[in-house]
Short mmCIF file of C-alpha atoms in Angstrom, two decimals:
data_model
loop_
_atom_site.label_atom_id
_atom_site.label_comp_id
_atom_site.label_asym_id
_atom_site.label_seq_id
_atom_site.Cartn_x
_atom_site.Cartn_y
_atom_site.Cartn_z
CA MET A 104 25.24 149.88 56.33
CA ILE A 105 23.83 152.77 58.30
CA LYS A 106 25.99 153.93 61.16
CA ALA A 107 23.62 154.63 64.03
CA ASN A 108 23.91 154.94 67.75
CA TYR A 109 21.12 152.65 68.95
CA LYS A 110 21.18 150.54 72.11
CA ALA A 111 18.19 148.21 71.76
CA VAL A 112 15.28 147.08 69.63
CA VAL A 113 11.94 146.45 71.33
CA ILE A 114 9.12 144.68 69.52
CA GLY A 115 5.45 144.22 70.45
CA GLY A 116 2.88 142.06 68.72
CA SER A 117 -0.31 140.14 69.23
CA ALA A 118 -2.66 138.23 66.94
CA GLY A 119 -0.75 137.07 63.86
CA SER A 120 2.63 138.27 65.14
CA PHE A 121 4.14 134.88 65.89
CA SER A 122 4.90 134.09 62.25
CA VAL A 123 6.14 137.63 61.64
CA VAL A 124 8.55 137.40 64.59
CA SER A 125 9.74 133.93 63.53
CA LYS A 126 10.47 135.17 60.05
CA LEU A 127 12.14 138.33 61.32
CA LEU A 128 14.47 136.35 63.57
CA SER A 129 15.31 133.93 60.77
CA GLN A 130 16.35 136.91 58.67
CA LEU A 131 18.31 138.92 61.25
CA ARG A 132 22.02 138.56 60.70
CA GLU A 133 24.03 136.43 63.10
CA ASP A 134 26.15 139.33 64.30
CA PHE A 135 23.20 141.64 64.94
CA PRO A 136 24.68 144.20 67.32
CA LEU A 137 21.72 145.06 69.59
CA PRO A 138 19.60 143.27 72.15
CA VAL A 139 16.15 142.46 70.76
CA ILE A 140 13.42 142.62 73.40
CA ILE A 141 10.12 141.05 72.36
CA CYS A 142 6.76 141.17 74.09
CA LEU A 143 4.04 139.03 72.53
CA HIS A 144 0.57 138.33 73.86
CA ARG A 145 0.04 134.66 74.40
CA LEU A 146 -2.33 132.23 75.97
CA LYS A 147 -1.98 132.39 79.71
CA HIS A 148 -1.64 128.71 80.39
CA VAL A 149 0.45 127.82 77.37
CA ARG A 150 3.72 128.57 78.99
CA SER A 151 6.09 126.48 77.03
CA GLY A 152 6.19 126.09 73.29
CA LEU A 153 6.42 129.69 72.16
CA VAL A 154 10.05 130.23 73.04
CA GLU A 155 10.99 126.81 71.62
CA SER A 156 9.21 127.54 68.34
CA ILE A 157 10.85 130.92 68.01
CA ARG A 158 14.26 129.39 68.76
CA LEU A 159 13.90 126.99 65.85
CA LYS A 160 14.11 129.79 63.33
CA SER A 161 16.34 132.30 65.08
CA LYS A 162 20.04 132.69 64.38
CA LEU A 163 20.38 134.59 67.65
CA GLU A 164 20.02 133.03 71.09
CA VAL A 165 16.43 133.39 72.39
CA ILE A 166 15.98 133.74 76.15
CA GLU A 167 12.97 134.10 78.44
CA PRO A 168 14.71 136.30 81.00
CA ASN A 169 14.68 135.91 84.75
CA ASP A 170 14.12 138.81 87.12
CA LYS A 171 17.24 141.07 87.35
CA GLN A 172 18.95 139.38 84.40
CA THR A 173 21.47 141.59 82.58
CA ILE A 174 20.59 142.65 79.03
CA VAL A 175 23.27 141.65 76.51
CA ALA A 176 23.68 142.76 72.88
CA GLY A 177 23.03 140.20 70.17
CA LYS A 178 20.52 138.22 72.23
CA VAL A 179 16.78 137.95 71.84
CA TYR A 180 14.65 138.28 74.97
CA LEU A 181 11.05 137.12 75.03
CA ALA A 182 8.71 138.29 77.82
CA PRO A 183 7.83 135.19 79.88
CA SER A 184 4.22 134.12 80.02
CA ASN A 185 2.15 135.60 82.84
CA TYR A 186 4.74 138.24 83.81
CA HIS A 187 5.17 141.87 82.83
CA LEU A 188 8.67 142.55 81.52
CA PHE A 189 10.33 145.88 82.36
CA VAL A 190 13.69 147.34 81.38
CA GLU A 191 15.57 148.92 84.30
CA TYR A 192 18.14 151.74 84.36
CA ASP A 193 20.99 149.41 85.25
CA ASN A 194 20.47 147.55 81.96
CA THR A 195 18.70 144.61 83.59
CA PHE A 196 15.19 143.26 83.32
CA SER A 197 12.64 143.17 86.08
CA LEU A 198 9.53 141.05 86.14
CA SER A 199 6.23 141.68 87.83
CA THR A 200 2.95 139.86 88.35
CA GLU A 201 0.97 143.10 88.72
CA GLU A 202 -2.56 143.16 87.34
CA PRO A 203 -2.92 142.82 83.57
CA LEU A 204 -2.68 146.05 81.57
CA ASN A 205 -4.91 146.32 78.47
CA HIS A 206 -6.15 142.85 79.51
CA SER A 207 -2.65 141.53 78.98
CA ARG A 208 0.20 140.16 81.06
CA PRO A 209 2.74 140.60 79.62
CA SER A 210 1.62 144.01 78.45
CA ILE A 211 3.43 145.56 75.49
CA ASP A 212 2.90 149.10 76.85
CA ASN A 213 4.80 148.18 80.02
CA THR A 214 7.81 146.81 78.15
CA LEU A 215 7.89 149.58 75.53
CA SER A 216 7.45 152.45 78.00
CA SER A 217 10.10 151.18 80.42
CA ALA A 218 12.54 150.73 77.52
CA ALA A 219 11.72 154.26 76.28
CA TYR A 220 12.70 155.77 79.64
CA VAL A 221 15.95 153.82 79.80
CA TYR A 222 17.20 154.00 76.19
CA ARG A 223 15.51 157.29 75.20
CA ASN A 224 16.56 158.36 71.67
CA LYS A 225 18.73 155.24 71.31
CA LEU A 226 15.76 152.89 71.08
CA ILE A 227 14.01 151.37 68.09
CA GLY A 228 10.37 150.49 68.84
CA ILE A 229 8.40 148.22 66.52
CA VAL A 230 4.71 147.31 66.72
CA LEU A 231 3.47 144.41 64.61
CA THR A 232 0.10 142.92 63.76
CA GLY A 233 -2.44 142.60 66.58
CA ALA A 234 -6.10 142.88 67.46
CA ASN A 235 -6.01 145.41 70.31
CA LYS A 236 -4.43 148.70 71.30
CA ASP A 237 -1.74 147.47 73.70
CA GLY A 238 1.56 149.02 72.59
CA ALA A 239 0.19 152.32 71.32
CA LYS A 240 0.94 154.24 74.50
CA GLY A 241 4.38 152.64 74.69
CA MET A 242 5.14 153.77 71.15
CA LYS A 243 4.07 157.29 72.07
CA ASP A 244 6.55 157.21 74.96
CA ILE A 245 9.28 156.08 72.54
CA ALA A 246 8.37 158.91 70.14
CA ASP A 247 8.33 161.42 73.02
CA LYS A 248 11.88 160.38 73.95
CA LYS A 249 12.90 160.78 70.27
CA GLY A 250 13.40 157.06 69.74
CA LEU A 251 12.77 155.56 66.31
CA THR A 252 9.21 154.26 65.79
CA ILE A 253 8.31 151.61 63.23
CA ILE A 254 4.98 149.90 62.65
CA GLN A 255 4.20 146.93 60.48
CA ASP A 256 2.38 148.21 57.40
CA PRO A 257 -1.32 147.67 58.25
CA LYS A 258 -1.82 146.33 54.70
CA THR A 259 0.49 143.41 55.55
CA CYS A 260 -1.10 142.69 58.96
CA GLU A 261 -3.34 139.76 59.82
CA MET A 262 -5.01 142.15 62.28
CA ASP A 263 -4.31 145.85 61.79
CA THR A 264 -5.86 147.23 65.00
CA MET A 265 -2.56 147.40 66.82
CA PRO A 266 -0.46 149.35 64.30
CA LYS A 267 -3.44 151.57 63.50
CA SER A 268 -3.92 152.45 67.17
CA VAL A 269 -0.26 153.53 67.17
CA GLN A 270 -1.05 155.79 64.21
CA ARG A 271 -3.89 157.33 66.16
CA LEU A 272 -1.42 158.58 68.80
CA ILE A 273 1.67 159.37 66.74
CA LYS A 274 2.96 159.44 63.20
CA PRO A 275 5.43 156.51 63.13
CA GLU A 276 8.67 157.31 61.36
CA LYS A 277 8.54 154.15 59.28
CA VAL A 278 5.67 152.00 58.04
CA LEU A 279 7.25 148.78 56.74
CA SER A 280 6.39 145.28 55.58
CA PRO A 281 7.93 142.41 57.60
CA ASP A 282 10.67 141.94 54.96
CA GLU A 283 11.45 145.64 55.01
CA ILE A 284 11.72 145.58 58.80
CA SER A 285 14.42 142.87 58.75
CA LYS A 286 16.17 144.58 55.85
CA PHE A 287 16.23 147.85 57.79
CA LEU A 288 17.52 146.21 60.99
CA ASN A 289 20.19 144.23 59.12
CA GLN A 290 21.80 147.35 57.71
CA LEU A 291 22.29 148.94 61.12
CA ALA A 292 25.89 149.16 62.22
CA ILE A 293 26.79 150.32 65.66
CA MET B 55 6.45 164.11 94.34
CA ASP B 56 9.75 162.50 95.09
CA PHE B 57 8.68 158.96 95.94
CA LYS B 58 11.78 158.36 98.03
CA HIS B 59 10.74 161.23 100.28
CA TYR B 60 7.30 159.69 100.59
CA LEU B 61 8.73 156.27 101.47
CA GLN B 62 10.76 157.96 104.20
CA VAL B 63 7.59 159.56 105.64
CA LEU B 64 5.88 156.17 105.52
CA LYS B 65 8.84 154.57 107.27
CA ASP B 66 8.96 157.26 109.97
CA HIS B 67 5.24 157.18 110.79
CA THR B 68 4.15 153.59 110.21
CA PRO B 69 5.61 150.09 110.70
CA TYR B 70 6.19 149.82 106.95
CA ASP B 71 9.52 150.24 105.19
CA PHE B 72 9.43 150.06 101.40
CA SER B 73 12.73 151.90 100.92
CA ASN B 74 14.50 148.79 99.61
CA TYR B 75 11.83 147.83 97.13
CA SER B 76 13.05 148.15 93.57
CA ASP B 77 12.69 151.78 92.48
CA ASN B 78 10.60 151.38 89.38
CA SER B 79 8.11 148.93 90.80
CA ILE B 80 7.43 150.90 93.99
CA LYS B 81 7.13 154.12 92.01
CA ARG B 82 4.64 152.49 89.65
CA ARG B 83 2.56 151.11 92.52
CA LEU B 84 2.53 154.43 94.36
CA GLN B 85 1.44 156.29 91.25
CA LYS B 86 -1.40 153.81 90.83
CA VAL B 87 -2.58 154.23 94.43
CA ILE B 88 -2.44 158.02 94.15
CA ALA B 89 -4.41 157.93 90.89
CA ASP B 90 -6.97 155.37 92.14
CA ASN B 91 -7.62 157.36 95.32
CA ASP B 92 -7.64 160.70 93.51
CA LEU B 93 -5.42 162.24 96.18
CA SER B 94 -3.27 165.33 96.21
CA ILE B 95 0.26 164.93 97.58
CA ASP B 96 -0.64 166.87 100.74
CA GLU B 97 -3.67 164.67 101.35
CA LEU B 98 -1.57 161.56 100.84
CA LEU B 99 1.05 162.75 103.32
CA ALA B 100 -1.59 163.73 105.89
CA LYS B 101 -3.48 160.46 105.62
CA THR B 102 -0.25 158.48 105.84
CA GLN B 103 0.57 160.15 109.15
CA ASN B 104 -2.88 160.13 110.73
CA ASP B 105 -5.09 157.44 109.25
CA LYS B 106 -4.19 153.89 110.22
CA ALA B 107 -6.94 152.28 108.16
CA PHE B 108 -5.73 154.21 105.12
CA VAL B 109 -2.18 152.97 105.64
CA GLU B 110 -3.36 149.35 105.89
CA GLN B 111 -5.28 149.72 102.66
CA LEU B 112 -2.28 151.42 101.05
CA VAL B 113 -0.03 148.49 101.98
CA GLU B 114 -2.54 146.09 100.48
CA ASP B 115 -2.73 148.19 97.31
CA ILE B 116 0.96 148.82 96.70
CA THR B 117 1.94 145.22 97.28
CA VAL B 118 1.14 142.91 94.38
CA ASN B 119 -1.37 140.29 95.39
CA THR B 120 -1.61 138.23 92.24
CA THR B 121 -1.97 134.58 93.13
CA GLU B 122 -4.03 131.68 91.95
CA LEU B 123 -4.73 128.10 92.78
CA PHE B 124 -2.03 125.89 91.29
CA ARG B 125 -0.20 128.74 89.58
CA ASP B 126 2.24 127.24 87.02
CA PRO B 127 0.62 123.79 87.10
CA GLU B 128 3.41 122.21 85.11
CA GLU B 129 5.89 123.04 87.88
CA TRP B 130 4.16 121.41 90.83
CA PRO B 131 4.92 117.81 89.85
CA ALA B 132 8.55 118.87 89.53
CA PHE B 133 8.58 120.35 93.07
CA TYR B 134 7.27 117.14 94.55
CA GLU B 135 9.41 114.86 92.46
CA VAL B 136 12.39 116.35 94.26
CA LEU B 137 10.77 116.84 97.68
CA LEU B 138 8.87 113.60 98.04
CA PRO B 139 11.64 111.11 98.89
CA ALA B 140 12.91 113.31 101.75
CA LEU B 141 9.45 114.17 103.09
CA LYS B 142 8.32 110.55 103.11
CA GLY B 143 11.17 109.68 105.47
CA LYS B 144 10.33 112.39 108.00
CA LYS B 145 8.01 112.15 111.00
CA THR B 146 7.01 115.78 110.69
CA PHE B 147 8.04 118.65 108.49
CA ASN B 148 7.51 122.42 108.45
CA ILE B 149 6.55 124.58 105.50
CA TRP B 150 6.55 128.38 105.39
CA HIS B 151 4.73 130.30 102.68
CA ALA B 152 6.49 133.68 102.89
CA GLY B 153 4.46 136.42 101.20
CA CYS B 154 1.36 134.24 100.91
CA SER B 155 -1.03 136.93 99.61
CA SER B 156 -4.63 135.65 99.80
CA GLY B 157 -3.33 132.14 100.35
CA MET B 158 -4.34 130.32 97.19
CA GLU B 159 -0.93 128.72 96.86
CA VAL B 160 -1.04 127.69 100.52
CA TYR B 161 -4.28 125.83 99.90
CA SER B 162 -2.98 124.38 96.62
CA ASN B 163 -0.01 122.96 98.46
CA MET B 164 -2.13 121.53 101.29
CA ILE B 165 -4.39 119.81 98.76
CA ILE B 166 -1.41 118.19 97.05
CA LEU B 167 0.05 117.13 100.40
CA ASN B 168 -3.28 115.64 101.40
CA GLU B 169 -3.47 113.68 98.17
CA LEU B 170 0.04 112.42 98.82
CA GLY B 171 -1.01 111.31 102.32
CA LEU B 172 1.47 113.75 103.86
CA LEU B 173 -0.74 116.51 105.22
CA ASP B 174 -0.98 115.02 108.72
CA LYS B 175 2.79 115.17 109.07
CA ALA B 176 3.00 118.75 107.86
CA LYS B 177 2.99 121.96 109.86
CA ILE B 178 1.98 124.81 107.60
CA TYR B 179 2.84 128.44 108.26
CA ALA B 180 2.00 131.45 106.12
CA THR B 181 2.81 135.15 106.36
CA ASP B 182 2.02 138.31 104.48
CA ILE B 183 2.80 141.98 105.01
CA SER B 184 -0.84 142.97 104.61
CA HIS B 185 -3.37 142.44 107.42
CA GLY B 186 -6.10 142.25 104.79
CA MET B 187 -4.33 139.42 102.98
CA VAL B 188 -3.72 137.56 106.26
CA ARG B 189 -7.49 137.68 106.87
CA LYS B 190 -8.18 136.42 103.36
CA CYS B 191 -5.72 133.58 103.77
CA LYS B 192 -7.34 132.57 107.07
CA ASN B 193 -10.82 132.70 105.54
CA GLY B 194 -9.84 130.69 102.46
CA ASN B 195 -12.70 132.33 100.63
CA TYR B 196 -12.33 133.05 96.93
CA ARG B 197 -14.30 133.87 93.82
CA TYR B 198 -15.61 130.81 92.08
CA GLU B 199 -15.63 132.11 88.52
CA PHE B 200 -12.00 133.21 88.73
CA ASN B 201 -10.93 129.88 90.14
CA LYS B 202 -12.98 127.77 87.81
CA ARG B 203 -10.26 128.35 85.26
CA GLN B 204 -7.81 126.85 87.71
CA LEU B 205 -9.75 123.62 87.82
CA GLN B 206 -7.98 122.80 84.63
CA ALA B 207 -4.65 123.40 86.32
CA PHE B 208 -5.73 121.23 89.24
CA GLU B 209 -6.47 118.44 86.81
CA THR B 210 -3.20 118.97 84.98
CA ILE B 211 -1.33 118.28 88.19
CA LEU B 212 -3.46 115.56 89.61
CA ILE B 213 -4.50 113.70 86.50
CA LYS B 214 -2.42 114.48 83.46
CA HIS B 215 0.91 114.35 85.27
CA PRO B 216 0.06 112.32 88.32
CA ILE B 217 2.35 112.80 91.29
CA ALA B 218 2.94 109.44 92.90
CA GLY B 219 -0.12 107.95 91.34
CA ILE B 220 -2.81 110.41 92.41
CA SER B 221 -6.02 109.69 90.57
CA LYS B 222 -8.95 111.97 89.80
CA VAL B 223 -9.99 114.20 92.70
CA ASP B 224 -13.18 116.18 93.00
CA PHE B 225 -12.68 119.91 93.65
CA SER B 226 -15.56 119.80 96.16
CA LYS B 227 -13.46 117.55 98.37
CA TYR B 228 -11.54 120.69 99.34
CA PHE B 229 -13.92 123.57 98.76
CA ASP B 230 -17.53 124.37 99.50
CA ILE B 231 -18.91 125.93 96.35
CA ASP B 232 -21.60 128.61 96.46
CA HIS B 233 -22.66 129.21 92.87
CA GLU B 234 -25.10 131.98 93.76
CA LYS B 235 -22.54 134.08 95.62
CA ASP B 236 -19.82 133.07 93.15
CA GLN B 237 -17.68 131.90 96.05
CA ILE B 238 -15.64 128.94 97.10
CA THR B 239 -14.50 128.39 100.69
CA ALA B 240 -11.74 126.03 101.70
CA LYS B 241 -12.97 123.20 103.94
CA GLU B 242 -12.42 123.68 107.64
CA PHE B 243 -9.78 120.95 107.96
CA LEU B 244 -7.59 122.95 105.58
CA ARG B 245 -8.29 126.34 107.16
CA LYS B 246 -7.47 124.99 110.61
CA LYS B 247 -4.27 123.44 109.37
CA VAL B 248 -2.46 126.66 108.51
CA GLU B 249 -1.09 129.22 110.98
CA VAL B 250 -1.24 132.64 109.34
CA LYS B 251 0.57 135.69 110.71
CA GLN B 252 1.10 139.25 109.62
CA HIS B 253 4.82 139.64 108.99
CA ASP B 254 7.03 141.93 106.92
CA LEU B 255 10.00 140.19 105.25
CA VAL B 256 11.88 143.49 105.34
CA GLN B 257 12.47 142.89 109.05
CA GLU B 258 14.83 140.11 107.93
CA LYS B 259 13.81 137.70 110.67
CA SER B 260 11.39 134.82 110.89
CA PRO B 261 8.23 135.27 112.98
CA PHE B 262 8.30 131.57 113.95
CA TYR B 263 10.48 129.69 116.38
CA CYS B 264 10.88 126.57 114.27
CA LYS B 265 13.13 125.89 111.31
CA PHE B 266 11.74 124.83 107.99
CA ASP B 267 12.00 121.98 105.52
CA ILE B 268 10.47 124.04 102.72
CA ILE B 269 10.07 127.76 102.20
CA PHE B 270 7.78 128.89 99.39
CA CYS B 271 8.46 132.47 98.32
CA ARG B 272 7.25 132.76 94.77
CA ASN B 273 7.15 136.07 92.91
CA VAL B 274 7.63 138.08 96.11
CA LEU B 275 11.31 139.05 96.07
CA ILE B 276 11.07 140.34 92.47
CA TYR B 277 9.76 143.60 93.95
CA PHE B 278 12.85 144.08 96.14
CA ASN B 279 16.20 145.54 95.15
CA ALA B 280 19.20 143.22 94.93
CA THR B 281 20.55 144.26 98.34
CA LEU B 282 17.34 143.41 100.15
CA GLN B 283 16.90 140.22 98.12
CA SER B 284 20.28 139.06 99.27
CA LYS B 285 19.40 139.72 102.93
CA ILE B 286 16.18 137.73 102.59
CA TYR B 287 18.05 134.80 101.04
CA GLN B 288 20.42 134.94 103.98
CA MET B 289 17.47 134.82 106.40
CA PHE B 290 15.85 131.93 104.54
CA HIS B 291 19.16 130.09 104.55
CA ARG B 292 19.33 130.53 108.32
CA GLN B 293 15.73 129.38 108.80
CA LEU B 294 16.06 126.22 106.71
CA TYR B 295 17.14 122.87 108.06
CA PRO B 296 20.19 121.39 106.33
CA LYS B 297 19.00 120.19 102.91
CA GLY B 298 15.86 122.27 103.32
CA ALA B 299 14.53 123.74 100.10
CA MET B 300 13.50 127.17 98.91
CA ILE B 301 10.97 127.46 96.09
CA LEU B 302 10.99 130.67 94.05
CA GLY B 303 8.86 131.86 91.13
CA SER B 304 9.42 130.33 87.71
CA HIS B 305 11.48 133.29 86.49
CA GLU B 306 13.44 134.10 89.62
CA SER B 307 17.00 132.98 90.18
CA LEU B 308 19.56 133.39 92.91
CA THR B 309 22.30 135.91 92.28
CA GLY B 310 25.28 137.09 94.24
CA PHE B 311 26.87 135.42 97.23
CA TYR B 312 23.92 133.25 98.25
CA LYS B 313 24.02 131.50 94.92
CA THR B 314 26.84 129.44 96.39
CA LYS B 315 24.91 128.56 99.54
CA PHE B 316 22.10 126.78 97.72
CA LYS B 317 22.31 123.98 95.22
CA LYS B 318 19.80 124.04 92.40
CA ASN B 319 17.90 120.78 92.10
CA GLY B 320 15.25 121.03 89.39
CA PRO B 321 13.07 124.01 90.33
CA LEU B 322 14.28 123.93 93.96
CA TYR B 323 17.11 125.70 95.74
CA VAL B 324 18.46 123.30 98.36
CA LYS B 325 20.48 124.56 101.32
CA THR B 326 23.97 123.15 101.10
CA ASN B 327 26.33 122.31 103.92
CA ALA B 328 29.23 123.66 101.96
CA PHE B 329 31.80 125.33 104.16
CA HIS B 330 33.00 128.70 102.93
CA TYR B 331 36.28 130.24 103.91
CA LYS B 332 36.30 133.85 104.81
CA TYR B 333 38.71 135.76 102.64
CA HIS B 334 38.78 138.92 104.73
#
């Protein structure tokens, strides 16, 4: 176990990330001590289905949060379809239907950047496989606030554009395979 | 610039008070307007105090005007499953779309009511903070290409999950389509049906004399802080008839005191007659 003073994990992913997230959540230990905030690109009009599928594998409770819902440790939060998901200073979420960012709503940059400002150096940011650059700026914000940055090893990605665009802006602290990501998270003790 | 200072200037010199919008969202919107207009802070402050047209455009730009025909198509049948029995028994009923933006949801609702044979009994009211959006809602004029995608949603509601046995309906029954201009315009009988007014919810009072059977306010209050949200719920509660219903966005929920004054029925928040003792 690594004793570390983190407050949240935030994960972004796009093309190919669904199976990675499912696997990750099936591997995370039941008493995982942090909230896990996930923003995945998805088809606009396929609202249901994603959260249900992710729930099937997860040992932790998976929630699509409502506006102003309080963030609780040990729960998994999935950005609802067609909304941007932001983390607020009072440890709640806020939702917005503002215009898409990087052609996406939810946009990973929005979730990652807002979390970076709130949790600062106590945040772990992870960007997974994906076919665009959404998330890169958010990861830079996390790095700027001295949070921990992890990308999925491009060699293990279905689409490596997303982690590689992170590498164009910063040097991520860890480049890990999906199995290594869950192994790393599971040894965190708060 | 301290955005709170700017909001105070705006409040002092214009009819608009954004001081109880949630901090992060208003800050984000202001930053976007400043960047889009390529303004210095001094220019922004000067224009805010002297240029009415600029202020109107600013209000349109900092408020979020995302809307679409039949947004969340899977939810509409659920709204009407709950509402229908009560509405069928009424001679007339009133609906308020609070924060209607360009009005696409207003027209969506009127189309569904018409298909249900209930539009004649309905009085439809709509309000938005932005004069520009009020005009758009009155004109009922939208981009065709954007809305073509919503045709699928329209069919989801009307065909795949029929409400009270609605069968296939042609989109052109409700809109004139101009392919060349990439425009659709709501038919006159719909445009005439709705009374649209400029109105700011922050004033915490209704701009209409009547009470309402249904208030639609979807994805509007998410931009307000909890204190202001609570005041708006209080106003809606006051403006609803007993058993009247409030319809919020798919990821909004009531919090705080007013949670006890509405009963959740499916996706609807129904005004209860519950009597509450005062403790203090």
